[in-house]
């Protein structure tokens, strides 16, 4: 058997790439932007392995045309960009990278939460732009995190890591999930509530659900009507969990106080999008897992999955 052809759709950590070079013929898409669908289709011909990112749309058409493909390994925990049913039907194994990014993503969620609630981006701009003339008792007043009521939607791995941090801050914790997570209730004094109750009671809400048909635009006009005008919305999950137009309207009309978004719909958000112009919306470019060590772990984990699949072994981290 010859060395398998492997397509890698962006430059990843060198040590991870080296491991692939040792095992197969690597085709590396070495561009800053993702390949187009046509480019992907062309490059994937004859490939047995694909290491992709969340920016690659691995749809039915692509999978059907890649007749030799045996493994798809995404360097992400999310896998909504992969057509799992077609993979199943064609015997293509699929792996992802859960766990290694949990703490890094939770750290970043806290950073975003604190930045928005304590108005740090505005404060930096204020100082840098020469507006700082004196100490002012009323300057840039924000919302405390300690003593705040914080709501977590989605109590999976990342939700739980955020819950631990919220508890350490001395905030009160509510959560909403399809199932109860008793250990979080016990350890962090968290209260499980229905979604509308959570939205109605919290000062800060943080989203930690995967993007599925059920969670698509789960925060839209009716939910913004339920939230307090002083509340803050944080999203480090997937952009399409929030209805972008409804969010724009809610921020403009003061239905909520502010939003911190690491993910958007569409993504990236076009440069001229009105959300960028709002004083109460803070957007970062999907970097919640962007710790250097974490990204290296993700790359190596994606390689572990890919190589196991190519060797006919069970993937260490298969997509459920
Ligand atoms: C993921 O892995 O799904 C994140 O969104 C990026 O790290």
Coordinates of C-alpha atoms and ligand atoms in Angstrom, one line a residue:
X1 CA 0.0 0.0 0.0
X2 CA 1.4 3.4 -1.0
X3 CA 1.6 6.5 1.3
X4 CA -1.9 7.9 1.6
X5 CA -2.7 11.4 0.3
X6 CA -3.8 13.8 3.0
X7 CA -5.2 17.2 2.4
X8 CA -4.7 19.8 5.2
X9 CA -6.8 22.9 4.6
X10 CA -4.6 25.5 6.4
X11 CA -1.1 25.7 7.9
X12 CA -1.2 24.2 11.4
X13 CA 1.4 23.7 14.2
X14 CA 4.6 22.6 12.5
X15 CA 5.1 19.5 14.8
X16 CA 1.6 18.3 13.9
X17 CA 2.3 18.8 10.2
X18 CA 5.6 17.0 10.4
X19 CA 3.8 13.9 11.8
X20 CA 1.6 13.9 8.8
X21 CA 4.5 14.3 6.4
X22 CA 6.1 11.2 8.0
X23 CA 3.0 9.1 7.2
X24 CA 1.7 10.3 3.9
X25 CA 1.8 12.7 1.0
X26 CA 0.6 16.0 2.4
X27 CA -1.2 18.5 0.2
X28 CA -1.2 21.8 2.3
X29 CA -3.5 24.7 1.4
X30 CA -1.0 27.3 2.6
X31 CA -3.2 30.4 2.3
X32 CA -4.6 32.8 4.9
X33 CA -8.1 32.3 3.6
X34 CA -9.9 29.0 3.3
X35 CA -10.1 27.2 -0.1
X36 CA -13.3 27.6 -2.1
X37 CA -15.6 24.7 -2.4
X38 CA -14.3 24.1 -6.0
X39 CA -10.7 24.2 -4.8
X40 CA -11.5 21.8 -2.0
X41 CA -13.2 19.4 -4.4
X42 CA -10.2 19.5 -6.8
X43 CA -7.6 19.0 -4.1
X44 CA -9.5 16.2 -2.4
X45 CA -9.6 14.0 -5.4
X46 CA -7.5 10.9 -4.6
X47 CA -7.1 11.9 -0.9
X48 CA -7.7 9.3 1.8
X49 CA -7.5 11.8 4.7
X50 CA -8.8 15.3 5.2
X51 CA -7.7 17.6 8.1
X52 CA -10.0 20.5 8.0
X53 CA -11.1 23.6 10.0
X54 CA -14.5 24.9 11.0
X55 CA -14.3 27.3 8.0
X56 CA -14.5 24.5 5.5
X57 CA -17.9 23.4 4.4
X58 CA -17.6 19.6 4.2
X59 CA -21.0 19.0 2.5
X60 CA -22.5 16.0 0.7
X61 CA -21.4 17.1 -2.8
X62 CA -17.8 17.3 -1.7
X63 CA -17.9 14.0 0.2
X64 CA -19.5 12.1 -2.7
X65 CA -16.9 13.4 -5.2
X66 CA -14.0 12.3 -2.9
X67 CA -14.3 8.6 -3.7
X68 CA -11.1 7.6 -1.8
X69 CA -11.8 9.6 1.4
X70 CA -11.7 7.5 4.6
X71 CA -11.2 10.0 7.4
X72 CA -12.3 13.6 8.1
X73 CA -10.6 15.2 11.1
X74 CA -11.6 18.7 12.1
X75 CA -9.3 20.8 14.2
X76 CA -12.3 22.1 16.2
X77 CA -14.7 20.8 18.8
X78 CA -17.6 22.0 16.7
X79 CA -18.5 19.8 13.7
X80 CA -21.6 21.5 12.3
X81 CA -19.7 22.2 9.1
X82 CA -19.5 18.5 8.3
X83 CA -22.3 16.4 6.8
X84 CA -22.2 13.5 9.2
X85 CA -25.0 11.5 7.6
X86 CA -23.1 11.4 4.3
X87 CA -19.9 10.4 6.1
X88 CA -21.8 7.6 7.8
X89 CA -23.3 6.4 4.6
X90 CA -19.9 6.4 2.9
X91 CA -18.0 4.8 5.8
X92 CA -16.0 7.9 6.3
X93 CA -14.8 8.3 9.9
X94 CA -15.0 11.7 11.5
X95 CA -13.0 13.1 14.4
X96 CA -12.9 16.4 16.4
X97 CA -10.9 18.0 19.2
X98 CA -13.0 18.2 22.4
X99 CA -11.6 18.8 25.9
X100 CA -8.3 20.4 25.1
X101 CA -9.8 23.9 24.5
X102 CA -12.3 23.9 27.3
X103 CA -10.3 25.8 29.9
X104 CA -8.9 28.3 27.3
X105 CA -12.3 29.0 26.0
X106 CA -13.7 29.4 29.5
X107 CA -10.8 31.9 30.3
X108 CA -11.6 33.9 27.2
X109 CA -15.3 33.9 28.1
X110 CA -14.5 35.5 31.4
X111 CA -12.2 38.0 29.7
X112 CA -15.0 39.0 27.3
X113 CA -17.6 39.1 30.2
X114 CA -15.4 41.4 32.3
X115 CA -14.4 43.5 29.3
X116 CA -18.0 44.2 28.5
X117 CA -19.4 44.5 32.0
X118 CA -16.5 46.8 33.1
X119 CA -16.4 48.6 29.7
X120 CA -12.7 48.0 29.2
X121 CA -12.5 48.6 25.4
X122 CA -14.3 51.9 25.9
X123 CA -11.9 52.8 28.8
X124 CA -8.8 52.1 26.8
X125 CA -10.1 54.2 23.9
X126 CA -11.0 57.0 26.3
X127 CA -7.5 57.1 27.7
X128 CA -5.7 56.6 24.4
X129 CA -7.7 59.3 22.7
X130 CA -6.7 62.0 25.2
X131 CA -10.1 62.3 27.0
X132 CA -8.7 61.4 30.4
X133 CA -8.6 64.7 32.3
X134 CA -9.3 63.8 35.9
X135 CA -10.6 61.1 38.2
X136 CA -14.3 61.3 37.9
X137 CA -16.7 59.5 40.3
X138 CA -19.1 58.9 37.4
X139 CA -16.7 57.9 34.7
X140 CA -17.3 54.7 32.8
X141 CA -19.4 53.0 35.4
X142 CA -20.0 49.4 34.7
X143 CA -21.7 46.3 36.1
X144 CA -19.9 44.3 38.8
X145 CA -19.4 40.6 38.1
X146 CA -19.3 39.6 41.8
X147 CA -22.8 39.7 43.2
X148 CA -24.2 39.6 39.6
X149 CA -26.7 37.0 38.6
X150 CA -25.1 35.1 35.8
X151 CA -26.9 32.7 33.5
X152 CA -25.2 29.9 31.5
X153 CA -27.1 28.4 28.6
X154 CA -25.6 25.0 27.8
X155 CA -23.9 23.2 30.7
X156 CA -21.5 21.0 28.7
X157 CA -17.8 20.9 29.2
X158 CA -17.2 24.6 28.5
X159 CA -20.4 25.7 30.3
X160 CA -19.1 23.9 33.4
X161 CA -15.7 25.4 33.2
X162 CA -17.3 28.9 33.0
X163 CA -19.6 28.0 35.9
X164 CA -16.5 27.2 38.0
X165 CA -15.0 30.6 37.3
X166 CA -18.3 32.4 37.9
X167 CA -18.7 30.7 41.3
X168 CA -15.2 31.8 42.2
X169 CA -16.2 35.4 41.4
X170 CA -19.0 35.2 44.0
X171 CA -21.8 35.6 41.5
X172 CA -25.1 33.8 41.7
X173 CA -25.5 31.1 39.0
X174 CA -28.5 30.0 37.0
X175 CA -28.3 27.6 34.1
X176 CA -30.4 26.2 31.4
X177 CA -29.8 22.8 29.7
X178 CA -31.8 19.9 28.3
X179 CA -30.7 17.8 31.2
X180 CA -29.8 18.6 34.8
X181 CA -26.1 18.7 35.8
X182 CA -26.5 17.9 39.5
X183 CA -22.7 18.1 40.3
X184 CA -22.7 21.8 39.1
X185 CA -25.8 22.5 41.2
X186 CA -24.2 21.0 44.3
X187 CA -20.6 22.4 43.9
X188 CA -21.5 25.8 42.6
X189 CA -24.9 26.4 44.0
X190 CA -26.3 26.6 40.5
X191 CA -30.0 26.6 39.9
X192 CA -31.5 24.9 36.8
X193 CA -34.3 27.0 35.3
X194 CA -36.3 27.3 32.0
X195 CA -34.8 29.5 29.3
X196 CA -37.3 32.3 29.7
X197 CA -36.9 32.4 33.5
X198 CA -33.1 32.5 33.1
X199 CA -33.2 35.3 30.6
X200 CA -35.6 37.3 32.7
X201 CA -33.6 37.0 35.9
X202 CA -29.9 37.3 34.9
X203 CA -27.6 40.4 34.7
X204 CA -25.2 38.5 32.4
X205 CA -26.0 35.6 30.1
X206 CA -23.3 33.4 28.5
X207 CA -24.0 31.0 25.6
X208 CA -22.3 27.6 25.5
X209 CA -24.5 25.4 23.3
X210 CA -23.4 23.6 20.0
X211 CA -25.1 24.9 16.9
X212 CA -28.0 22.4 16.0
X213 CA -31.4 22.8 14.5
X214 CA -32.7 23.3 18.1
X215 CA -30.3 26.0 19.1
X216 CA -30.3 27.9 15.7
X217 CA -31.4 31.5 16.6
X218 CA -32.5 30.4 20.0
X219 CA -31.9 34.0 21.1
X220 CA -34.2 36.1 18.9
X221 CA -36.9 38.8 19.3
X222 CA -39.1 37.1 22.0
X223 CA -36.0 36.3 24.1
X224 CA -34.7 39.9 23.9
X225 CA -38.2 41.0 25.1
X226 CA -37.7 38.8 28.1
X227 CA -34.3 40.1 29.1
X228 CA -33.6 43.0 31.4
X229 CA -32.6 46.3 29.8
X230 CA -29.5 46.3 32.0
X231 CA -28.4 42.8 30.9
X232 CA -25.3 41.7 29.0
X233 CA -25.2 38.9 26.4
X234 CA -21.9 37.0 25.9
X235 CA -21.4 34.5 23.0
X236 CA -18.4 32.3 22.6
X237 CA -20.3 29.4 21.1
X238 CA -21.6 29.8 17.5
X239 CA -22.8 33.0 15.9
X240 CA -26.1 31.5 14.6
X241 CA -27.3 30.7 18.0
X242 CA -28.3 34.4 18.1
X243 CA -30.6 36.0 15.5
X244 CA -28.2 38.8 14.4
X245 CA -30.9 41.2 13.2
X246 CA -32.8 40.8 16.4
X247 CA -29.6 41.5 18.4
X248 CA -29.0 44.6 16.4
X249 CA -32.4 45.9 17.1
X250 CA -32.2 44.9 20.8
X251 CA -28.9 46.8 21.2
X252 CA -30.2 49.8 19.3
X253 CA -33.4 50.0 21.3
X254 CA -31.9 49.3 24.7
X255 CA -33.7 46.1 25.2
X256 CA -30.4 44.8 26.5
X257 CA -27.4 46.9 27.7
X258 CA -24.5 45.4 25.7
X259 CA -23.1 42.3 24.0
X260 CA -19.7 40.7 23.7
X261 CA -19.4 38.3 20.7
X262 CA -16.5 36.1 19.8
X263 CA -18.7 34.5 17.1
X264 CA -21.1 36.0 14.6
X265 CA -23.6 35.1 11.9
X266 CA -22.4 35.5 9.2
X267 CA -18.8 34.9 10.1
X268 CA -16.7 36.8 9.6
X269 CA -19.1 39.8 10.0
X270 CA -18.6 42.1 7.0
X271 CA -16.5 45.1 7.8
X272 CA -19.4 47.5 7.2
X273 CA -21.9 45.7 9.4
X274 CA -23.9 48.0 11.7
X275 CA -23.1 45.9 14.8
X276 CA -19.5 47.3 14.6
X277 CA -20.8 50.8 14.8
X278 CA -22.7 50.4 18.1
X279 CA -21.0 51.6 21.3
X280 CA -22.5 48.7 23.2
X281 CA -21.4 45.8 21.0
X282 CA -17.8 44.3 21.3
X283 CA -16.7 41.8 18.7
X284 CA -13.6 39.6 18.6
X285 CA -12.7 37.4 15.7
X286 CA -13.5 33.9 17.0
X287 CA -10.4 33.6 19.1
X288 CA -11.7 32.0 22.3
X289 CA -9.6 28.9 21.9
X290 CA -6.6 30.9 20.7
X291 CA -4.1 30.0 23.4
X292 CA -0.8 29.1 21.7
X293 CA -0.5 25.8 23.7
X294 CA -4.1 25.0 23.2
X295 CA -4.0 25.4 19.4
X296 CA -0.9 23.1 19.3
X297 CA -2.8 20.5 21.3
X298 CA -5.8 20.8 19.0
X299 CA -3.6 20.4 15.9
X300 CA -2.0 17.3 17.3
X301 CA -5.3 15.8 18.4
X302 CA -6.6 16.3 14.9
X303 CA -3.6 14.5 13.6
X304 CA -4.1 11.7 16.1
X305 CA -7.6 11.2 14.8
X306 CA -6.5 11.3 11.2
X307 CA -3.7 8.9 11.5
X308 CA -5.7 6.4 13.6
X309 CA -8.4 6.4 10.9
X310 CA -5.9 6.0 8.1
X311 CA -4.4 3.0 10.0
X312 CA -7.8 1.5 10.3
X313 CA -7.9 2.0 14.1
X314 CA -10.8 3.6 16.1
X315 CA -10.4 7.4 16.3
X316 CA -9.4 8.6 19.8
X317 CA -12.0 11.4 19.6
X318 CA -14.7 10.4 17.2
X319 CA -17.7 12.7 16.6
X320 CA -20.6 11.2 18.5
Ligands
LIG1 C1 -14.2 25.0 18.0 O1 -13.2 24.3 18.2 O2 -15.3 24.6 17.6 C2 -14.0 26.5 18.3 O3 -15.1 27.2 17.9 C3 -12.7 27.0 17.8 O4 -11.8 26.6 18.6

